[in-house]
């Protein structure tokens, strides 16, 4: 009988495991677990960046996944690490995009805009619009440059250095660069020494384009200047903005009043200022929605004995202006006009907008304002305001006639908008860049030149 000792069995197991390369298998398994946990952490950081969440959400999301049994490892859990991961991912994605662009060599457009950093330094935001892997053209962020000089030569020098840094050299730009888009600042579109003029002397095939959204804001500004009745309306809304923006106490009291009325608290900003027209619509819409809550807060503050007599008089005057028929009608008129402009502005800001689509949208908007100037009661909000005038009540609040408050003439107001738009659109159509762009679209198709 052949008896195998325990020691002999152990020796056989050792030899067997040696043949199986257990150490190498264990190392590979450990590496696989580490890569899996890193993969989960990177996906979490990408989610935060994609959804515009603060980096401080990262530790909480990691903790939640650990509770749910997800393998997230033991490191890379801080908000600082999340920042580094997002920067790394964005760098890799940008390099992949640019590598594809350098290989396929599609036509591209450079979009730039000046801004100011928190340290009050001038910066240049650079975007590219092009086709990636023969797909539909997309717009993506390239870089943020801190300008050493805000002259045209200084901007051109740093812009070209930025493009060359990412592999888009002079030969590539001469072959593929077809468009340059910016705002209407003289340093950008000046006929003699503007950035576009000097770039075109270097790249003759370049088409310059004044951003349509900036043109929209200029048209709105021109219309407001010619319609002086809007000054009282904008001054009153600016007063409301200062009242709730500068005083946390007033904002808390308004929040309580909003809860009692049963609507949502909305932010009151400035109107018809330097921001996009969509921001003005949000402010006017906030006042329209919170009208009853604003009235209740202003009337409560006007009889609050804890406030000074001057403050109580101020709140009483604001409440009186709020309940005037003139203000309600002006509010409805501005709602109708700004809603139309907001929709157009957001459409023009779309990443996949085409030049031909923009032309159709602008023509449609001209027709809308012409129709509204002939029939101002066609607007939904202005019609509601006129009905409130007849009933003497708006959102449950009794209205009063105040001869000191000026009512904006709806026909004149809409005519000013239509005229400003028509003049702005005429300038666009007379622009050689527009004519050339439309010619290239008809000749080569939308895919390259929209």
Short mmCIF file of C-alpha atoms in Angstrom, two decimals:
data_model
loop_
_atom_site.label_atom_id
_atom_site.label_comp_id
_atom_site.label_asym_id
_atom_site.label_seq_id
_atom_site.Cartn_x
_atom_site.Cartn_y
_atom_site.Cartn_z
CA UNK A 1 0.00 0.00 0.00
CA UNK A 2 1.45 3.27 -1.15
CA UNK A 3 1.05 5.84 1.65
CA UNK A 4 1.64 9.51 0.81
CA UNK A 5 2.67 11.65 3.74
CA UNK A 6 1.15 15.04 4.53
CA UNK A 7 4.46 16.72 3.83
CA UNK A 8 4.59 15.10 0.41
CA UNK A 9 1.10 16.39 -0.43
CA UNK A 10 2.08 19.90 0.64
CA UNK A 11 5.18 19.73 -1.55
CA UNK A 12 3.08 18.63 -4.52
CA UNK A 13 0.68 21.58 -3.97
CA UNK A 14 3.61 24.01 -3.88
CA UNK A 15 4.96 22.66 -7.17
CA UNK A 16 1.50 22.86 -8.72
CA UNK A 17 0.98 26.47 -7.67
CA UNK A 18 4.44 27.32 -8.95
CA UNK A 19 3.50 25.97 -12.36
CA UNK A 20 0.32 28.08 -12.31
CA UNK A 21 2.32 31.29 -11.69
CA UNK A 22 0.21 32.20 -8.69
CA UNK A 23 2.24 35.32 -7.93
CA UNK A 24 1.70 36.73 -11.39
CA UNK A 25 -2.02 35.91 -11.28
CA UNK A 26 -2.36 37.55 -7.86
CA UNK A 27 -0.57 40.67 -9.12
CA UNK A 28 -2.80 40.88 -12.20
CA UNK A 29 -5.92 40.47 -10.09
CA UNK A 30 -4.79 43.26 -7.76
CA UNK A 31 -4.07 45.53 -10.72
CA UNK A 32 -7.47 44.75 -12.20
CA UNK A 33 -9.21 45.69 -8.92
CA UNK A 34 -7.23 48.93 -8.70
CA UNK A 35 -8.11 49.89 -12.30
CA UNK A 36 -11.78 49.07 -11.68
CA UNK A 37 -11.91 51.31 -8.59
CA UNK A 38 -10.08 54.12 -10.44
CA UNK A 39 -12.51 53.72 -13.32
CA UNK A 40 -15.46 54.21 -10.94
CA UNK A 41 -13.88 57.30 -9.37
CA UNK A 42 -13.17 58.85 -12.80
CA UNK A 43 -16.77 58.28 -13.88
CA UNK A 44 -17.96 60.04 -10.74
CA UNK A 45 -15.71 63.06 -11.41
CA UNK A 46 -16.86 63.15 -15.04
CA UNK A 47 -20.49 63.17 -13.91
CA UNK A 48 -19.77 66.17 -11.67
CA UNK A 49 -18.16 68.13 -14.50
CA UNK A 50 -20.79 67.14 -17.07
CA UNK A 51 -23.66 68.29 -14.86
CA UNK A 52 -21.95 71.49 -13.63
CA UNK A 53 -21.90 70.29 -10.04
CA UNK A 54 -19.42 71.69 -7.47
CA UNK A 55 -16.30 69.63 -6.79
CA UNK A 56 -17.33 69.47 -3.13
CA UNK A 57 -20.01 66.92 -4.18
CA UNK A 58 -17.30 64.36 -4.96
CA UNK A 59 -16.62 63.06 -1.40
CA UNK A 60 -20.35 62.67 -0.75
CA UNK A 61 -20.93 60.74 -3.99
CA UNK A 62 -17.96 58.49 -3.23
CA UNK A 63 -19.33 57.77 0.25
CA UNK A 64 -22.75 56.96 -1.21
CA UNK A 65 -21.23 54.48 -3.66
CA UNK A 66 -19.24 52.82 -0.88
CA UNK A 67 -22.47 52.33 1.09
CA UNK A 68 -24.05 50.80 -2.02
CA UNK A 69 -21.16 48.34 -2.30
CA UNK A 70 -19.35 49.90 -5.26
CA UNK A 71 -15.58 49.44 -5.34
CA UNK A 72 -14.09 52.95 -5.27
CA UNK A 73 -10.76 52.12 -3.64
CA UNK A 74 -9.21 53.97 -0.72
CA UNK A 75 -7.75 57.06 -2.46
CA UNK A 76 -8.85 59.79 -4.92
CA UNK A 77 -11.79 60.73 -2.71
CA UNK A 78 -11.19 64.44 -2.01
CA UNK A 79 -12.60 67.45 -3.86
CA UNK A 80 -9.04 68.55 -4.75
CA UNK A 81 -8.42 65.20 -6.42
CA UNK A 82 -11.72 65.59 -8.29
CA UNK A 83 -10.43 68.87 -9.73
CA UNK A 84 -7.23 67.18 -10.94
CA UNK A 85 -9.21 64.30 -12.47
CA UNK A 86 -11.52 66.66 -14.38
CA UNK A 87 -8.54 68.62 -15.70
CA UNK A 88 -6.87 65.38 -16.78
CA UNK A 89 -10.01 64.13 -18.55
CA UNK A 90 -10.53 67.47 -20.34
CA UNK A 91 -6.88 67.48 -21.45
CA UNK A 92 -7.16 63.96 -22.88
CA UNK A 93 -10.45 64.73 -24.64
CA UNK A 94 -9.03 67.92 -26.14
CA UNK A 95 -5.94 66.09 -27.38
CA UNK A 96 -8.11 63.38 -28.95
CA UNK A 97 -10.26 66.00 -30.69
CA UNK A 98 -7.29 67.91 -32.04
CA UNK A 99 -5.55 64.71 -33.16
CA UNK A 100 -8.63 63.82 -35.20
CA UNK A 101 -8.81 67.34 -36.63
CA UNK A 102 -5.15 67.26 -37.68
CA UNK A 103 -5.68 63.95 -39.48
CA UNK A 104 -8.99 64.69 -41.25
CA UNK A 105 -8.17 68.41 -41.80
CA UNK A 106 -11.77 69.73 -41.91
CA UNK A 107 -12.71 73.38 -42.34
CA UNK A 108 -12.88 75.21 -39.02
CA UNK A 109 -13.95 78.50 -37.47
CA UNK A 110 -12.37 80.29 -34.52
CA UNK A 111 -14.77 81.96 -32.08
CA UNK A 112 -13.34 84.41 -29.54
CA UNK A 113 -14.70 86.67 -26.84
CA UNK A 114 -13.00 88.95 -24.35
CA UNK A 115 -13.74 88.74 -20.65
CA UNK A 116 -12.28 89.73 -17.29
CA UNK A 117 -10.96 87.35 -14.64
CA UNK A 118 -11.60 87.65 -10.90
CA UNK A 119 -8.25 89.40 -10.60
CA UNK A 120 -9.49 92.05 -13.12
CA UNK A 121 -7.16 90.84 -15.86
CA UNK A 122 -8.22 90.75 -19.51
CA UNK A 123 -8.75 87.25 -20.89
CA UNK A 124 -9.59 85.79 -24.28
CA UNK A 125 -11.93 82.80 -24.50
CA UNK A 126 -11.18 80.65 -27.56
CA UNK A 127 -13.64 78.18 -29.11
CA UNK A 128 -13.38 76.06 -32.25
CA UNK A 129 -16.24 75.02 -34.49
CA UNK A 130 -15.52 72.17 -36.87
CA UNK A 131 -16.44 68.66 -37.94
CA UNK A 132 -14.88 65.82 -35.92
CA UNK A 133 -14.49 62.42 -37.65
CA UNK A 134 -16.72 63.58 -40.53
CA UNK A 135 -19.65 64.19 -38.18
CA UNK A 136 -21.92 67.22 -37.93
CA UNK A 137 -19.95 70.36 -36.96
CA UNK A 138 -19.63 70.94 -33.21
CA UNK A 139 -18.43 73.85 -31.08
CA UNK A 140 -16.02 73.13 -28.25
CA UNK A 141 -13.91 75.13 -25.81
CA UNK A 142 -10.21 75.25 -26.64
CA UNK A 143 -8.43 77.51 -24.14
CA UNK A 144 -8.61 80.57 -21.89
CA UNK A 145 -5.79 83.04 -22.53
CA UNK A 146 -4.67 85.79 -20.19
CA UNK A 147 -3.94 88.74 -22.46
CA UNK A 148 -0.67 90.57 -21.97
CA UNK A 149 -1.86 93.24 -24.42
CA UNK A 150 -5.41 94.10 -25.50
CA UNK A 151 -4.32 95.59 -28.83
CA UNK A 152 -5.12 93.80 -32.09
CA UNK A 153 -1.48 92.73 -32.54
CA UNK A 154 -1.30 91.40 -28.98
CA UNK A 155 -4.53 89.41 -29.38
CA UNK A 156 -3.45 87.95 -32.74
CA UNK A 157 -0.04 86.96 -31.39
CA UNK A 158 -1.45 85.07 -28.41
CA UNK A 159 -4.26 83.51 -30.44
CA UNK A 160 -1.89 82.11 -33.07
CA UNK A 161 0.52 80.90 -30.38
CA UNK A 162 -2.38 79.10 -28.71
CA UNK A 163 -3.41 77.37 -31.96
CA UNK A 164 0.18 76.38 -32.72
CA UNK A 165 0.56 74.97 -29.22
CA UNK A 166 -2.19 72.48 -30.03
CA UNK A 167 -0.66 71.52 -33.38
CA UNK A 168 -2.65 73.82 -35.66
CA UNK A 169 0.31 75.37 -37.42
CA UNK A 170 0.38 78.05 -40.10
CA UNK A 171 0.13 75.57 -42.99
CA UNK A 172 -2.94 73.94 -41.44
CA UNK A 173 -4.63 77.31 -40.84
CA UNK A 174 -4.01 78.47 -44.42
CA UNK A 175 -5.69 75.30 -45.67
CA UNK A 176 -8.55 74.88 -43.17
CA UNK A 177 -9.31 78.16 -41.37
CA UNK A 178 -12.40 79.67 -43.03
CA UNK A 179 -14.15 81.69 -40.30
CA UNK A 180 -13.53 84.12 -37.46
CA UNK A 181 -16.40 85.13 -35.15
CA UNK A 182 -16.36 87.78 -32.41
CA UNK A 183 -18.41 90.56 -30.88
CA UNK A 184 -18.63 94.01 -32.45
CA UNK A 185 -15.77 95.62 -30.49
CA UNK A 186 -13.62 97.90 -32.65
CA UNK A 187 -10.46 96.02 -31.70
CA UNK A 188 -12.01 92.87 -33.18
CA UNK A 189 -13.82 94.07 -36.32
CA UNK A 190 -12.13 97.41 -37.02
CA UNK A 191 -11.74 97.99 -40.77
CA UNK A 192 -8.15 99.18 -40.60
CA UNK A 193 -6.49 97.67 -37.54
CA UNK A 194 -9.00 95.13 -36.22
CA UNK A 195 -8.10 91.53 -35.39
CA UNK A 196 -10.16 90.20 -38.29
CA UNK A 197 -8.65 92.64 -40.79
CA UNK A 198 -5.11 91.64 -39.85
CA UNK A 199 -5.93 87.94 -39.79
CA UNK A 200 -7.45 88.19 -43.26
CA UNK A 201 -4.29 89.76 -44.60
CA UNK A 202 -2.51 86.62 -43.39
CA UNK A 203 -5.27 84.17 -44.42
CA UNK A 204 -7.07 85.65 -47.48
CA UNK A 205 -9.85 83.06 -47.48
CA UNK A 206 -11.00 84.02 -43.97
CA UNK A 207 -14.63 85.10 -43.42
CA UNK A 208 -15.29 87.48 -40.52
CA UNK A 209 -18.56 87.32 -38.64
CA UNK A 210 -20.15 89.62 -36.07
CA UNK A 211 -21.94 87.37 -33.53
CA UNK A 212 -25.70 87.49 -34.19
CA UNK A 213 -26.47 87.42 -30.47
CA UNK A 214 -24.39 90.54 -29.96
CA UNK A 215 -26.25 92.15 -32.87
CA UNK A 216 -29.51 91.18 -31.18
CA UNK A 217 -28.46 92.94 -27.97
CA UNK A 218 -27.44 96.05 -29.91
CA UNK A 219 -30.82 96.12 -31.66
CA UNK A 220 -32.64 95.81 -28.33
CA UNK A 221 -30.49 98.60 -26.88
CA UNK A 222 -31.29 100.87 -29.86
CA UNK A 223 -35.02 100.20 -29.51
CA UNK A 224 -34.97 100.99 -25.78
CA UNK A 225 -33.09 104.26 -26.37
CA UNK A 226 -35.71 105.45 -28.84
CA UNK A 227 -38.62 104.40 -26.60
CA UNK A 228 -37.97 106.60 -23.56
CA UNK A 229 -41.17 105.47 -21.77
CA UNK A 230 -39.33 102.30 -20.77
CA UNK A 231 -36.99 104.29 -18.49
CA UNK A 232 -39.54 104.43 -15.66
CA UNK A 233 -40.21 100.70 -15.94
CA UNK A 234 -36.53 99.70 -15.91
CA UNK A 235 -35.79 102.12 -13.04
CA UNK A 236 -38.51 100.51 -10.92
CA UNK A 237 -37.24 96.97 -11.60
CA UNK A 238 -33.67 98.07 -10.85
CA UNK A 239 -34.95 99.35 -7.51
CA UNK A 240 -36.50 95.96 -6.78
CA UNK A 241 -33.22 94.31 -7.74
CA UNK A 242 -31.24 96.47 -5.30
CA UNK A 243 -33.87 95.92 -2.60
CA UNK A 244 -33.59 92.13 -2.62
CA UNK A 245 -30.04 91.70 -3.87
CA UNK A 246 -28.39 93.83 -1.20
CA UNK A 247 -30.51 92.81 1.79
CA UNK A 248 -30.65 89.16 2.92
CA UNK A 249 -33.37 90.17 5.39
CA UNK A 250 -35.66 91.41 2.60
CA UNK A 251 -34.96 88.25 0.61
CA UNK A 252 -35.93 86.05 3.58
CA UNK A 253 -39.13 88.02 4.09
CA UNK A 254 -39.96 87.73 0.37
CA UNK A 255 -39.34 83.98 0.58
CA UNK A 256 -41.85 83.75 3.42
CA UNK A 257 -44.38 85.80 1.45
CA UNK A 258 -43.87 83.59 -1.60
CA UNK A 259 -44.54 80.47 0.51
CA UNK A 260 -47.80 81.95 1.78
CA UNK A 261 -48.98 82.76 -1.74
CA UNK A 262 -48.00 79.31 -3.01
CA UNK A 263 -45.50 80.14 -5.79
CA UNK A 264 -41.78 79.58 -6.19
CA UNK A 265 -39.18 82.18 -5.24
CA UNK A 266 -37.45 83.52 -8.35
CA UNK A 267 -34.41 85.72 -8.65
CA UNK A 268 -34.93 89.35 -9.60
CA UNK A 269 -32.05 90.69 -11.66
CA UNK A 270 -31.47 93.69 -13.87
CA UNK A 271 -33.35 94.28 -17.11
CA UNK A 272 -32.16 95.52 -20.50
CA UNK A 273 -28.59 95.78 -19.30
CA UNK A 274 -25.34 94.20 -20.41
CA UNK A 275 -26.56 90.61 -20.03
CA UNK A 276 -28.33 88.55 -22.69
CA UNK A 277 -31.96 89.43 -23.28
CA UNK A 278 -32.97 86.03 -21.82
CA UNK A 279 -31.79 87.31 -18.41
CA UNK A 280 -34.12 90.32 -18.72
CA UNK A 281 -37.01 87.99 -19.49
CA UNK A 282 -36.29 85.91 -16.39
CA UNK A 283 -36.44 89.06 -14.24
CA UNK A 284 -39.70 90.31 -15.76
CA UNK A 285 -41.17 86.80 -15.51
CA UNK A 286 -40.16 86.64 -11.84
CA UNK A 287 -42.04 89.88 -11.10
CA UNK A 288 -45.07 88.65 -13.07
CA UNK A 289 -45.10 85.31 -11.21
CA UNK A 290 -44.41 86.73 -7.73
CA UNK A 291 -46.61 89.81 -8.15
CA UNK A 292 -48.91 89.04 -5.20
CA UNK A 293 -46.00 88.03 -2.94
CA UNK A 294 -44.11 91.23 -3.79
CA UNK A 295 -47.16 93.33 -2.94
CA UNK A 296 -47.71 91.56 0.39
CA UNK A 297 -44.06 91.99 1.38
CA UNK A 298 -43.94 95.68 0.40
CA UNK A 299 -47.17 96.49 2.24
CA UNK A 300 -46.01 94.56 5.34
CA UNK A 301 -42.69 96.40 5.33
CA UNK A 302 -44.47 99.76 4.95
CA UNK A 303 -46.20 99.28 8.34
CA UNK A 304 -43.30 97.58 10.13
CA UNK A 305 -42.57 99.67 13.22
CA UNK A 306 -39.05 98.21 13.43
CA UNK A 307 -38.11 100.09 10.25
CA UNK A 308 -37.35 103.78 10.01
CA UNK A 309 -39.98 106.22 8.77
CA UNK A 310 -37.99 106.82 5.57
CA UNK A 311 -37.87 103.09 4.85
CA UNK A 312 -41.60 102.71 5.49
CA UNK A 313 -42.33 105.56 3.09
CA UNK A 314 -40.09 103.96 0.48
CA UNK A 315 -41.89 100.60 0.73
CA UNK A 316 -45.26 102.33 0.59
CA UNK A 317 -44.24 104.15 -2.59
CA UNK A 318 -42.96 100.93 -4.18
CA UNK A 319 -46.23 99.16 -3.35
CA UNK A 320 -48.19 102.02 -4.91
CA UNK A 321 -46.16 101.82 -8.13
CA UNK A 322 -46.54 98.05 -8.20
CA UNK A 323 -50.33 98.25 -8.07
CA UNK A 324 -50.69 100.96 -10.70
CA UNK A 325 -52.50 100.05 -13.92
CA UNK A 326 -49.63 101.55 -15.93
CA UNK A 327 -47.06 99.21 -14.40
CA UNK A 328 -49.16 96.08 -14.94
CA UNK A 329 -49.77 96.96 -18.60
CA UNK A 330 -46.09 97.78 -19.12
CA UNK A 331 -45.17 94.51 -17.43
CA UNK A 332 -47.41 92.52 -19.77
CA UNK A 333 -46.05 94.33 -22.83
CA UNK A 334 -42.44 93.66 -21.81
CA UNK A 335 -43.28 90.01 -21.13
CA UNK A 336 -44.58 89.55 -24.68
CA UNK A 337 -41.63 91.33 -26.30
CA UNK A 338 -38.90 89.75 -24.16
CA UNK A 339 -40.36 86.27 -24.51
CA UNK A 340 -40.03 86.49 -28.28
CA UNK A 341 -36.50 87.89 -28.02
CA UNK A 342 -35.55 85.28 -25.42
CA UNK A 343 -36.60 82.42 -27.69
CA UNK A 344 -34.62 83.89 -30.57
CA UNK A 345 -31.55 84.53 -28.41
CA UNK A 346 -31.52 80.97 -27.05
CA UNK A 347 -32.01 79.56 -30.56
CA UNK A 348 -29.04 81.56 -31.86
CA UNK A 349 -26.93 80.29 -28.96
CA UNK A 350 -27.60 76.66 -29.85
CA UNK A 351 -24.46 74.65 -30.61
CA UNK A 352 -25.97 73.09 -33.73
CA UNK A 353 -27.49 76.26 -35.24
CA UNK A 354 -26.86 76.80 -38.96
CA UNK A 355 -26.56 80.08 -40.81
CA UNK A 356 -29.56 79.29 -43.01
CA UNK A 357 -31.62 78.49 -39.89
CA UNK A 358 -30.51 81.77 -38.31
CA UNK A 359 -31.64 83.68 -41.41
CA UNK A 360 -35.09 82.07 -41.24
CA UNK A 361 -35.42 82.72 -37.50
CA UNK A 362 -34.52 86.39 -37.88
CA UNK A 363 -36.92 86.87 -40.80
CA UNK A 364 -39.67 85.24 -38.75
CA UNK A 365 -38.93 87.54 -35.82
CA UNK A 366 -39.20 90.59 -38.04
CA UNK A 367 -42.63 89.41 -39.21
CA UNK A 368 -43.72 88.78 -35.61
CA UNK A 369 -42.80 92.29 -34.45
CA UNK A 370 -44.47 93.85 -37.48
CA UNK A 371 -47.66 91.92 -36.66
CA UNK A 372 -47.47 92.84 -32.98
CA UNK A 373 -46.97 96.52 -33.84
CA UNK A 374 -50.21 96.44 -35.87
CA UNK A 375 -52.10 94.40 -33.28
CA UNK A 376 -50.50 94.74 -29.82
CA UNK A 377 -53.43 92.96 -28.14
CA UNK A 378 -52.30 89.74 -29.85
CA UNK A 379 -49.74 89.21 -27.08
CA UNK A 380 -50.97 86.83 -24.38
CA UNK A 381 -49.53 88.72 -21.40
CA UNK A 382 -50.54 92.17 -22.62
CA UNK A 383 -54.05 90.87 -23.23
CA UNK A 384 -54.13 89.53 -19.65
CA UNK A 385 -52.96 92.94 -18.35
CA UNK A 386 -55.72 94.73 -20.31
CA UNK A 387 -58.33 92.38 -18.83
CA UNK A 388 -56.93 93.10 -15.37
CA UNK A 389 -57.32 96.84 -16.07
CA UNK A 390 -61.00 96.36 -16.93
CA UNK A 391 -61.61 94.22 -13.84
CA UNK A 392 -59.50 96.40 -11.56
CA UNK A 393 -57.76 93.32 -10.11
CA UNK A 394 -54.53 91.50 -11.02
CA UNK A 395 -53.53 88.27 -9.25
CA UNK A 396 -55.96 89.10 -6.46
CA UNK A 397 -54.50 92.59 -5.89
CA UNK A 398 -56.65 95.68 -6.45
CA UNK A 399 -55.21 98.03 -9.05
CA UNK A 400 -55.27 101.82 -8.98
CA UNK A 401 -54.91 104.56 -11.59
CA UNK A 402 -51.84 106.73 -11.14
CA UNK A 403 -51.57 109.57 -13.69
CA UNK A 404 -47.91 110.04 -12.79
CA UNK A 405 -47.03 106.59 -14.16
CA UNK A 406 -46.37 106.53 -17.89
CA UNK A 407 -47.94 103.80 -19.99
CA UNK A 408 -45.71 102.53 -22.81
CA UNK A 409 -47.48 102.90 -26.14
CA UNK A 410 -47.58 99.28 -27.41
CA UNK A 411 -47.79 100.24 -31.09
CA UNK A 412 -44.83 102.63 -30.90
CA UNK A 413 -42.88 100.19 -28.71
CA UNK A 414 -43.23 97.30 -31.15
CA UNK A 415 -42.52 99.58 -34.11
CA UNK A 416 -39.24 100.65 -32.52
CA UNK A 417 -38.26 97.01 -32.05
CA UNK A 418 -39.24 96.14 -35.63
CA UNK A 419 -37.33 99.16 -36.98
CA UNK A 420 -34.21 98.38 -34.93
CA UNK A 421 -34.31 94.77 -36.08
CA UNK A 422 -34.81 95.76 -39.69
CA UNK A 423 -31.84 98.13 -39.59
CA UNK A 424 -29.64 95.53 -37.88
CA UNK A 425 -30.65 92.85 -40.37
CA UNK A 426 -29.99 95.19 -43.30
CA UNK A 427 -26.45 95.72 -42.02
CA UNK A 428 -25.95 91.95 -41.85
CA UNK A 429 -27.16 91.41 -45.41
CA UNK A 430 -24.93 94.22 -46.71
CA UNK A 431 -21.91 92.68 -45.02
CA UNK A 432 -19.59 91.09 -47.65
CA UNK A 433 -18.91 88.24 -45.23
CA UNK A 434 -22.61 87.36 -45.17
CA UNK A 435 -22.89 87.38 -48.96
CA UNK A 436 -19.77 85.28 -49.26
CA UNK A 437 -20.96 82.82 -46.62
CA UNK A 438 -24.32 82.34 -48.32
CA UNK A 439 -22.54 81.83 -51.67
CA UNK A 440 -20.25 79.18 -50.19
CA UNK A 441 -23.21 77.43 -48.55
CA UNK A 442 -25.03 77.23 -51.87
CA UNK A 443 -21.90 76.08 -53.65
CA UNK A 444 -20.32 73.65 -51.18
CA UNK A 445 -23.18 72.70 -48.85
CA UNK A 446 -24.08 73.40 -45.24
CA UNK A 447 -21.59 70.96 -43.70
CA UNK A 448 -18.54 73.14 -44.24
CA UNK A 449 -19.65 76.74 -43.89
CA UNK A 450 -22.55 77.06 -41.43
#
